[in-house]
Amino acid sequence: NRLNHFSEDQGEFRIFNSFLSEFAVMGFEYGYSLATPIALVLWEAQFGDFANGAQTIIDQYLSAAESKWRRMSGLVLLLPHGYEGQGPEHSSARLERYLQSCAEFNMTIANITTPANFFHALRRQLARPFRKPLVVMSPKSLLRHPACVSDVKEIQGKTRFQEVIADSVKDPKKIKRVLFCTGKIYYDLKAYQDAHDRDDIVLIRLEQLYPLPKKQIDQIIEQFSKAELFWVQEEPSNMGAWQYFLSYYRYKDLTLVSRKSSASPSTGFKKVHERQQAEIIEKAFG
């Protein structure tokens, strides 16, 4: 009866059907990852928020199965996440939801910005003597971004996955601001920094958000002990990784640069998006 009702409106039926397919396919891939732990099993969403239809699988199995039943899974979720002006339905993979589900080293949450690091993240999935789910938030735009490239040497020899990538600086004593960020917004910040020749600011990319590479971050904070600390994100302040990151550094003088709190992940207007994005970048550089 429910299907007959939806069939009256083909638009609504397609939405309902897509939710069913996401739930079913992710459930299949999760089961396959349990049955064949030596295989690299990936579930890719066209946009990250498509995982909404499979939220039951994520909550009941992916994030909690090891704690409840001691069952490990190496399933990889590829959830494109990044604010590119495509509206509220295609901007956010709800990064904050996954970070809120993290505890007891139950899974890995990453927002990767280089091809080499993506290669190492996937290779690590099978190289480990155990299995953990991996959620990758990297957006589609990085596939064609001219700055998102890696030298072949970065995947050869003893190279490995980098949980944190800190930009090199000529004179650490000149640094006045440390900008922590994750994902695509790094390239927007980097472009602004290069265009305005701001050598008094250093950009720090968190490629892995959970487990948080706290020792590496602490070393960076200690290295630039006299600089101001900022967390910069594209998401509204009530979303993204801000509240998660702040929970580790609530005793630090840490300033947020982001969109204002919002019920919707993003605006639906391209020009408004571009204005908001520009304001974030300019504010981050003071």
Coordinates of C-alpha atoms in Angstrom, one line a residue:
N1 CA 0.0 0.0 0.0
R2 CA 2.8 2.3 0.8
L3 CA 4.5 1.7 -2.5
N4 CA 1.2 2.2 -4.3
H5 CA 0.7 5.5 -2.6
F6 CA 4.2 6.7 -3.6
S7 CA 3.7 5.4 -7.2
E8 CA 1.1 8.1 -7.7
D9 CA 3.8 10.7 -7.4
Q10 CA 6.8 9.5 -9.4
G11 CA 9.1 12.2 -7.8
E12 CA 8.3 11.0 -4.3
F13 CA 8.6 7.4 -5.3
R14 CA 12.1 8.0 -6.7
I15 CA 13.2 9.5 -3.4
F16 CA 11.6 6.7 -1.4
N17 CA 13.2 4.1 -3.7
S18 CA 16.6 5.7 -3.5
F19 CA 16.5 5.5 0.3
L20 CA 15.6 1.8 0.1
S21 CA 18.5 1.2 -2.3
E22 CA 21.0 3.0 -0.2
F23 CA 19.9 1.0 2.9
A24 CA 20.0 -2.3 1.0
V25 CA 23.3 -1.7 -0.8
M26 CA 25.2 -0.5 2.2
G27 CA 23.8 -3.5 4.2
F28 CA 25.1 -5.8 1.5
E29 CA 28.5 -4.2 1.4
Y30 CA 28.7 -4.3 5.2
G31 CA 27.9 -8.0 5.2
Y32 CA 30.4 -8.6 2.4
S33 CA 33.2 -6.9 4.4
L34 CA 32.5 -9.3 7.3
A35 CA 32.5 -12.4 5.2
T36 CA 35.6 -11.4 3.2
P37 CA 37.8 -9.3 5.4
I38 CA 40.8 -9.7 3.0
A39 CA 38.9 -7.7 0.3
L40 CA 38.8 -3.9 0.1
V41 CA 35.1 -3.2 0.1
L42 CA 33.9 0.4 -0.7
W43 CA 30.5 2.0 -0.7
E44 CA 30.4 5.3 -2.6
A45 CA 27.6 7.9 -2.4
Q46 CA 27.0 10.3 -5.3
F47 CA 26.9 12.9 -2.6
G48 CA 27.7 12.4 1.1
D49 CA 24.2 13.1 2.3
F50 CA 22.9 10.2 0.4
A51 CA 24.0 8.1 3.3
N52 CA 21.0 9.5 5.2
G53 CA 19.0 6.6 3.8
A54 CA 21.4 4.1 5.3
Q55 CA 21.7 5.7 8.7
T56 CA 20.3 2.6 10.4
I57 CA 23.2 0.5 9.0
I58 CA 25.7 3.1 10.2
D59 CA 24.3 3.4 13.7
Q60 CA 23.4 -0.2 14.4
Y61 CA 26.3 -2.0 12.7
L62 CA 29.1 0.1 11.3
S63 CA 29.9 2.2 14.4
A64 CA 28.8 -0.2 17.1
A65 CA 29.1 -3.8 16.0
E66 CA 32.6 -4.3 17.5
S67 CA 31.5 -2.9 20.9
K68 CA 28.2 -5.0 20.9
W69 CA 29.2 -8.2 19.2
R70 CA 33.0 -8.1 18.7
R71 CA 32.6 -8.1 14.9
M72 CA 35.1 -6.1 12.9
S73 CA 34.5 -4.6 9.5
G74 CA 36.9 -2.8 7.1
L75 CA 34.1 -1.2 5.0
V76 CA 35.1 2.1 3.4
L77 CA 32.4 4.8 3.0
L78 CA 33.3 7.4 0.4
L79 CA 31.0 10.4 1.2
P80 CA 31.7 13.5 -0.9
H81 CA 31.6 16.4 1.5
G82 CA 32.4 20.0 0.7
Y83 CA 30.7 23.4 0.2
E84 CA 30.7 24.1 -3.5
G85 CA 27.5 26.0 -3.9
Q86 CA 25.3 23.1 -4.8
G87 CA 22.8 23.7 -2.1
P88 CA 21.7 22.1 1.2
E89 CA 21.2 18.6 -0.3
H90 CA 24.6 18.2 -1.8
S91 CA 27.0 20.0 0.5
S92 CA 27.3 18.1 3.8
A93 CA 27.8 14.5 4.5
R94 CA 27.0 15.4 8.2
L95 CA 30.6 15.0 9.4
E96 CA 29.4 15.9 12.9
R97 CA 27.2 12.8 13.1
Y98 CA 30.1 10.4 12.5
L99 CA 32.4 12.2 14.9
Q100 CA 29.7 11.9 17.6
S101 CA 29.6 8.2 17.0
C102 CA 33.3 7.8 17.5
A103 CA 34.6 6.1 20.7
E104 CA 36.8 3.2 21.7
F105 CA 38.7 3.5 18.4
N106 CA 35.7 2.1 16.6
M107 CA 36.3 3.6 13.2
T108 CA 38.5 6.1 11.2
I109 CA 37.1 9.4 10.0
A110 CA 39.2 11.2 7.4
N111 CA 39.0 14.2 5.2
I112 CA 41.8 13.7 2.8
T113 CA 43.3 16.4 0.5
T114 CA 46.0 14.7 -1.6
P115 CA 45.9 11.7 -4.0
A116 CA 49.0 10.1 -2.2
N117 CA 47.3 10.3 1.2
F118 CA 44.2 8.7 -0.2
F119 CA 46.2 5.9 -1.7
H120 CA 47.9 5.3 1.7
A121 CA 44.6 5.4 3.6
L122 CA 43.2 2.7 1.4
R123 CA 46.3 0.6 1.5
R124 CA 46.4 0.9 5.3
Q125 CA 42.9 -0.6 5.4
L126 CA 44.3 -4.0 4.3
A127 CA 47.8 -3.7 5.7
R128 CA 46.5 -3.5 9.3
P129 CA 46.3 -6.8 11.3
F130 CA 42.7 -5.7 12.2
R131 CA 39.7 -4.1 10.5
K132 CA 38.1 -0.8 11.2
P133 CA 35.5 1.1 9.1
L134 CA 36.9 4.1 7.2
V135 CA 34.8 7.1 6.4
V136 CA 36.3 9.5 3.8
M137 CA 34.7 12.9 3.4
S138 CA 36.8 14.2 0.4
P139 CA 34.6 16.1 -2.1
K140 CA 34.4 15.5 -5.9
S141 CA 36.0 18.9 -6.7
L142 CA 39.4 17.7 -5.6
L143 CA 39.4 15.2 -8.5
R144 CA 39.9 18.1 -10.9
H145 CA 41.5 20.7 -8.6
P146 CA 44.8 21.9 -10.2
A147 CA 46.5 22.1 -6.8
C148 CA 45.4 18.7 -5.6
V149 CA 48.3 16.6 -7.0
S150 CA 51.0 14.3 -5.6
D151 CA 54.4 13.4 -6.8
V152 CA 54.9 9.7 -7.5
K153 CA 57.6 9.7 -4.9
E154 CA 54.9 10.2 -2.3
I155 CA 53.6 6.7 -2.8
Q156 CA 56.9 5.0 -3.1
G157 CA 59.4 3.6 -0.6
K158 CA 58.6 4.1 3.1
T159 CA 56.0 6.8 2.6
R160 CA 52.9 6.4 4.7
F161 CA 49.5 8.0 5.5
Q162 CA 49.9 11.4 7.1
E163 CA 47.3 12.1 9.8
V164 CA 48.3 15.8 9.9
I165 CA 49.9 17.9 7.2
A166 CA 51.6 21.2 8.3
D167 CA 52.7 23.7 5.6
S168 CA 56.4 24.5 5.7
V169 CA 57.4 27.9 7.0
K170 CA 60.6 29.8 6.5
D171 CA 60.7 31.5 9.8
P172 CA 58.5 30.0 12.6
K173 CA 59.1 33.2 14.7
K174 CA 57.1 35.3 12.2
I175 CA 54.0 33.2 12.6
K176 CA 51.1 35.1 14.2
R177 CA 48.2 32.8 13.4
V178 CA 47.9 29.0 13.2
L179 CA 44.9 28.0 11.1
F180 CA 43.7 24.4 11.7
C181 CA 41.3 23.1 9.1
T182 CA 40.2 19.9 7.3
G183 CA 39.3 19.1 3.8
K184 CA 38.7 21.2 0.7
I185 CA 38.7 24.6 2.5
Y186 CA 42.5 24.2 2.8
Y187 CA 42.9 25.0 -0.9
D188 CA 40.8 28.1 -0.6
L189 CA 42.9 29.3 2.3
K190 CA 46.1 28.4 0.5
A191 CA 45.1 30.3 -2.6
Y192 CA 44.3 33.4 -0.5
Q193 CA 47.6 33.1 1.4
D194 CA 49.6 32.9 -1.8
A195 CA 47.8 35.7 -3.5
H196 CA 48.3 38.1 -0.5
D197 CA 51.8 36.8 0.4
R198 CA 50.9 36.1 4.0
D199 CA 54.0 34.4 5.5
D200 CA 52.9 35.2 9.0
I201 CA 50.2 32.5 8.9
V202 CA 50.7 28.7 8.8
L203 CA 48.0 26.3 7.6
I204 CA 47.5 22.9 9.3
R205 CA 45.4 20.2 7.7
L206 CA 43.8 17.5 9.7
E207 CA 43.7 14.6 7.3
Q208 CA 42.5 12.2 10.0
L209 CA 39.9 13.5 12.5
Y210 CA 39.3 10.3 14.4
P211 CA 41.3 8.9 16.1
L212 CA 42.5 12.5 16.6
P213 CA 46.4 12.7 16.1
K214 CA 46.6 14.7 19.3
K215 CA 50.4 14.3 19.9
Q216 CA 51.2 15.8 16.5
I217 CA 48.7 18.7 17.0
D218 CA 50.2 19.4 20.5
Q219 CA 53.7 19.6 19.0
I220 CA 52.5 22.1 16.4
I221 CA 50.8 24.2 19.1
E222 CA 54.0 24.1 21.1
Q223 CA 56.1 25.0 18.1
F224 CA 54.0 28.1 17.5
S225 CA 53.3 28.9 21.2
K226 CA 53.1 32.7 20.7
A227 CA 50.7 32.5 17.8
E228 CA 46.9 32.8 17.9
L229 CA 45.0 29.5 17.3
F230 CA 42.0 29.3 14.9
W231 CA 39.8 26.5 13.7
V232 CA 38.5 27.3 10.2
Q233 CA 35.6 25.4 8.6
E234 CA 33.0 25.8 5.8
E235 CA 30.2 24.3 7.8
P236 CA 27.9 26.3 10.2
S237 CA 29.2 26.5 13.7
N238 CA 26.8 23.9 15.0
M239 CA 28.0 21.4 12.3
G240 CA 31.3 20.1 11.0
A241 CA 34.3 19.2 13.2
W242 CA 34.4 22.3 15.4
Q243 CA 32.7 21.1 18.5
Y244 CA 34.5 17.8 18.3
F245 CA 37.9 19.5 18.0
L246 CA 37.1 21.9 20.7
S247 CA 36.3 19.1 23.1
Y248 CA 40.0 18.2 23.0
Y249 CA 41.2 21.8 23.4
R250 CA 38.6 23.5 25.5
Y251 CA 41.3 24.9 27.7
K252 CA 43.1 26.5 24.8
D253 CA 42.4 30.0 23.5
L254 CA 40.9 28.7 20.3
T255 CA 38.8 30.9 17.9
L256 CA 36.3 29.6 15.4
V257 CA 35.9 30.9 11.9
S258 CA 32.8 29.4 10.1
R259 CA 29.3 30.1 8.9
K260 CA 26.8 31.1 11.5
S261 CA 24.7 28.4 13.2
S262 CA 22.0 27.1 10.9
A263 CA 19.2 24.5 10.7
S264 CA 20.1 23.8 7.1
P265 CA 23.6 22.6 6.1
S266 CA 23.9 25.5 3.5
T267 CA 22.2 28.2 1.5
G268 CA 20.5 27.3 -1.7
F269 CA 21.7 30.4 -3.6
K270 CA 25.1 30.3 -5.4
K271 CA 25.8 34.0 -4.9
V272 CA 25.1 33.8 -1.2
H273 CA 27.4 30.8 -0.9
E274 CA 30.2 32.6 -2.7
R275 CA 29.8 35.6 -0.4
Q276 CA 29.8 33.5 2.7
Q277 CA 32.8 31.5 1.5
A278 CA 34.8 34.7 0.8
E279 CA 33.9 36.1 4.3
I280 CA 35.2 32.9 6.0
I281 CA 38.5 33.1 4.2
E282 CA 39.0 36.8 4.8
K283 CA 38.1 36.5 8.4
A284 CA 40.6 33.7 8.9
F285 CA 43.4 35.9 7.7
G286 CA 42.2 38.8 9.8

